[in-house]
mmCIF file of C-alpha atoms in Angstrom:
data_model
loop_
_atom_site.group_PDB
_atom_site.id
_atom_site.type_symbol
_atom_site.label_atom_id
_atom_site.label_comp_id
_atom_site.label_asym_id
_atom_site.label_seq_id
_atom_site.Cartn_x
_atom_site.Cartn_y
_atom_site.Cartn_z
ATOM 1 C CA MET Y 256 -7.038 -5.716 17.577
ATOM 2 C CA ILE Y 257 -5.002 -3.434 15.371
ATOM 3 C CA HIS Y 258 -2.242 -5.371 13.606
ATOM 4 C CA LEU Y 259 -0.709 -2.669 11.415
ATOM 5 C CA ARG Y 260 0.273 0.326 13.539
ATOM 6 C CA SER Y 261 1.558 2.654 10.831
ATOM 7 C CA ILE Y 262 2.916 3.171 7.341
ATOM 8 C CA GLU Y 263 5.989 5.342 7.006
ATOM 9 C CA LYS Y 264 7.937 6.707 4.097
ATOM 10 C CA ARG Y 265 11.494 5.377 4.127
ATOM 11 C CA GLU Y 266 14.131 8.095 4.476
ATOM 12 C CA ASN Y 267 15.217 9.865 1.282
ATOM 13 C CA THR Y 268 13.350 7.611 -1.131
ATOM 14 C CA PHE Y 269 10.462 9.599 -2.603
ATOM 15 C CA GLY Y 270 12.262 12.830 -3.469
ATOM 16 C CA SER Y 271 14.475 11.308 -6.141
ATOM 17 C CA LYS Y 272 11.666 9.440 -7.902
ATOM 18 C CA ALA Y 273 9.196 10.784 -10.425
ATOM 19 C CA GLY Y 274 6.200 9.430 -12.284
ATOM 20 C CA PHE Y 275 3.523 7.032 -11.159
ATOM 21 C CA PRO Y 276 2.726 6.572 -8.322
ATOM 22 C CA TYR Y 277 5.075 9.121 -6.727
ATOM 23 C CA HIS Y 278 3.260 12.080 -8.318
ATOM 24 C CA LEU Y 279 -0.116 11.199 -6.742
ATOM 25 C CA PRO Y 280 -1.286 13.691 -4.085
ATOM 26 C CA LEU Y 281 -1.402 11.093 -1.300
ATOM 27 C CA MET Y 282 2.100 9.835 -2.049
ATOM 28 C CA GLU Y 283 3.553 13.343 -2.307
ATOM 29 C CA SER Y 284 2.238 14.239 1.147
ATOM 30 C CA LEU Y 285 2.861 10.889 2.856
ATOM 31 C CA GLU Y 286 5.260 10.978 5.784
ATOM 32 C CA GLN Y 287 3.557 8.691 8.284
ATOM 33 C CA MET Y 288 0.039 7.296 8.528
ATOM 34 C CA GLU Y 289 -0.970 5.849 11.900
ATOM 35 C CA PHE Y 290 -3.852 3.452 12.450
ATOM 36 C CA SER Y 291 -5.584 3.800 15.819
ATOM 37 C CA SER Y 292 -8.826 2.003 14.998
ATOM 38 C CA PRO Y 293 -9.528 -1.567 13.837
ATOM 39 C CA VAL Y 294 -11.329 -0.130 10.776
ATOM 40 C CA THR Y 295 -9.915 2.565 8.501
ATOM 41 C CA PHE Y 296 -11.681 4.335 5.637
ATOM 42 C CA PHE Y 297 -9.721 5.931 2.815
ATOM 43 C CA VAL Y 298 -11.682 8.802 1.276
ATOM 44 C CA GLY Y 299 -10.668 11.357 -1.314
ATOM 45 C CA GLU Y 300 -10.942 12.555 -4.873
ATOM 46 C CA ASN Y 301 -10.596 10.172 -7.794
ATOM 47 C CA GLY Y 302 -6.937 9.779 -8.691
ATOM 48 C CA SER Y 303 -5.635 10.885 -5.291
ATOM 49 C CA GLY Y 304 -3.897 7.564 -4.528
ATOM 50 C CA LYS Y 305 -6.301 5.639 -2.265
ATOM 51 C CA SER Y 306 -6.378 2.436 -4.320
ATOM 52 C CA THR Y 307 -2.690 2.711 -5.137
ATOM 53 C CA LEU Y 308 -1.825 2.842 -1.433
ATOM 54 C CA LEU Y 309 -3.943 -0.264 -0.781
ATOM 55 C CA GLU Y 310 -2.242 -2.044 -3.691
ATOM 56 C CA ALA Y 311 1.159 -1.037 -2.296
ATOM 57 C CA LEU Y 312 0.195 -2.434 1.110
ATOM 58 C CA ALA Y 313 -0.874 -5.700 -0.524
ATOM 59 C CA CYS Y 314 2.476 -5.896 -2.332
ATOM 60 C CA ALA Y 315 4.457 -4.994 0.781
ATOM 61 C CA VAL Y 316 2.908 -7.799 2.831
ATOM 62 C CA GLY Y 317 2.756 -10.325 -0.021
ATOM 63 C CA SER Y 318 -1.009 -10.704 0.241
ATOM 64 C CA ILE Y 319 -2.822 -13.626 -1.259
ATOM 65 C CA THR Y 320 -4.956 -12.381 -4.139
ATOM 66 C CA VAL Y 321 -8.443 -13.477 -5.058
ATOM 67 C CA GLY Y 322 -7.868 -12.703 -8.746
ATOM 68 C CA SER Y 323 -5.914 -14.737 -11.245
ATOM 69 C CA GLU Y 324 -2.551 -13.011 -10.748
ATOM 70 C CA SER Y 325 -0.315 -12.838 -7.706
ATOM 71 C CA VAL Y 326 0.659 -9.365 -6.475
ATOM 72 C CA ASN Y 327 4.231 -10.487 -7.186
ATOM 73 C CA THR Y 328 3.610 -11.147 -10.892
ATOM 74 C CA ASP Y 329 0.637 -8.957 -11.869
ATOM 75 C CA ALA Y 330 1.920 -6.673 -14.644
ATOM 76 C CA THR Y 331 -0.552 -3.929 -13.680
ATOM 77 C CA LEU Y 332 1.156 -3.648 -10.279
ATOM 78 C CA LYS Y 333 4.739 -3.270 -11.570
ATOM 79 C CA ASP Y 334 5.131 0.386 -10.523
ATOM 80 C CA VAL Y 335 3.232 -0.175 -7.284
ATOM 81 C CA ARG Y 336 5.563 -3.074 -6.345
ATOM 82 C CA GLU Y 337 8.540 -0.718 -6.677
ATOM 83 C CA PHE Y 338 6.724 1.935 -4.644
ATOM 84 C CA SER Y 339 5.914 -0.603 -1.901
ATOM 85 C CA LYS Y 340 9.656 -1.088 -1.316
ATOM 86 C CA ASP Y 341 9.817 2.578 -0.268
ATOM 87 C CA LEU Y 342 7.304 2.039 2.536
ATOM 88 C CA ARG Y 343 8.048 0.895 6.061
ATOM 89 C CA LEU Y 344 5.229 -1.001 7.768
ATOM 90 C CA VAL Y 345 5.177 -0.909 11.570
ATOM 91 C CA TRP Y 346 3.343 -3.796 13.218
ATOM 92 C CA ASN Y 347 1.885 -4.188 16.693
ATOM 93 C CA GLY Y 348 3.724 -7.259 17.866
ATOM 94 C CA LYS Y 349 3.871 -10.169 15.474
ATOM 95 C CA ARG Y 350 2.982 -9.531 11.844
ATOM 96 C CA ASN Y 351 -0.351 -11.056 10.871
ATOM 97 C CA ARG Y 352 -0.164 -13.296 7.806
ATOM 98 C CA LYS Y 353 -3.906 -13.895 7.501
ATOM 99 C CA GLY Y 354 -5.966 -12.081 4.907
ATOM 100 C CA PHE Y 355 -6.264 -11.538 1.188
ATOM 101 C CA PHE Y 356 -6.368 -8.767 -1.403
ATOM 102 C CA LEU Y 357 -9.385 -8.288 -3.675
ATOM 103 C CA ARG Y 358 -9.833 -5.614 -6.327
ATOM 104 C CA ALA Y 359 -13.139 -5.109 -8.132
ATOM 105 C CA GLU Y 360 -11.456 -5.809 -11.476
ATOM 106 C CA ASP Y 361 -10.206 -9.175 -10.181
ATOM 107 C CA PHE Y 362 -13.698 -10.490 -9.548
#
């Protein structure tokens, strides 16, 4: 089952913002990303925004983290937390609250 249907850029939010993470190639080109498969792979060049988008998703849904810091208080995610407010998540039915967020540096 696919829980998250799509990620959308909120209207008129990205254009007025500069710096990280708005300057990343993925964020500059993001309008809408639809998920039509239960598994999604993010591939691209280093520094293109793959990990940043995953971090923003974790912040947007308030994921439980495996590391020592919560996504809500982790200082390394400060800019990403702000960016996550500019995303609109579209769910298939009821939002799933199960899951966790794990980064390699948290382990």
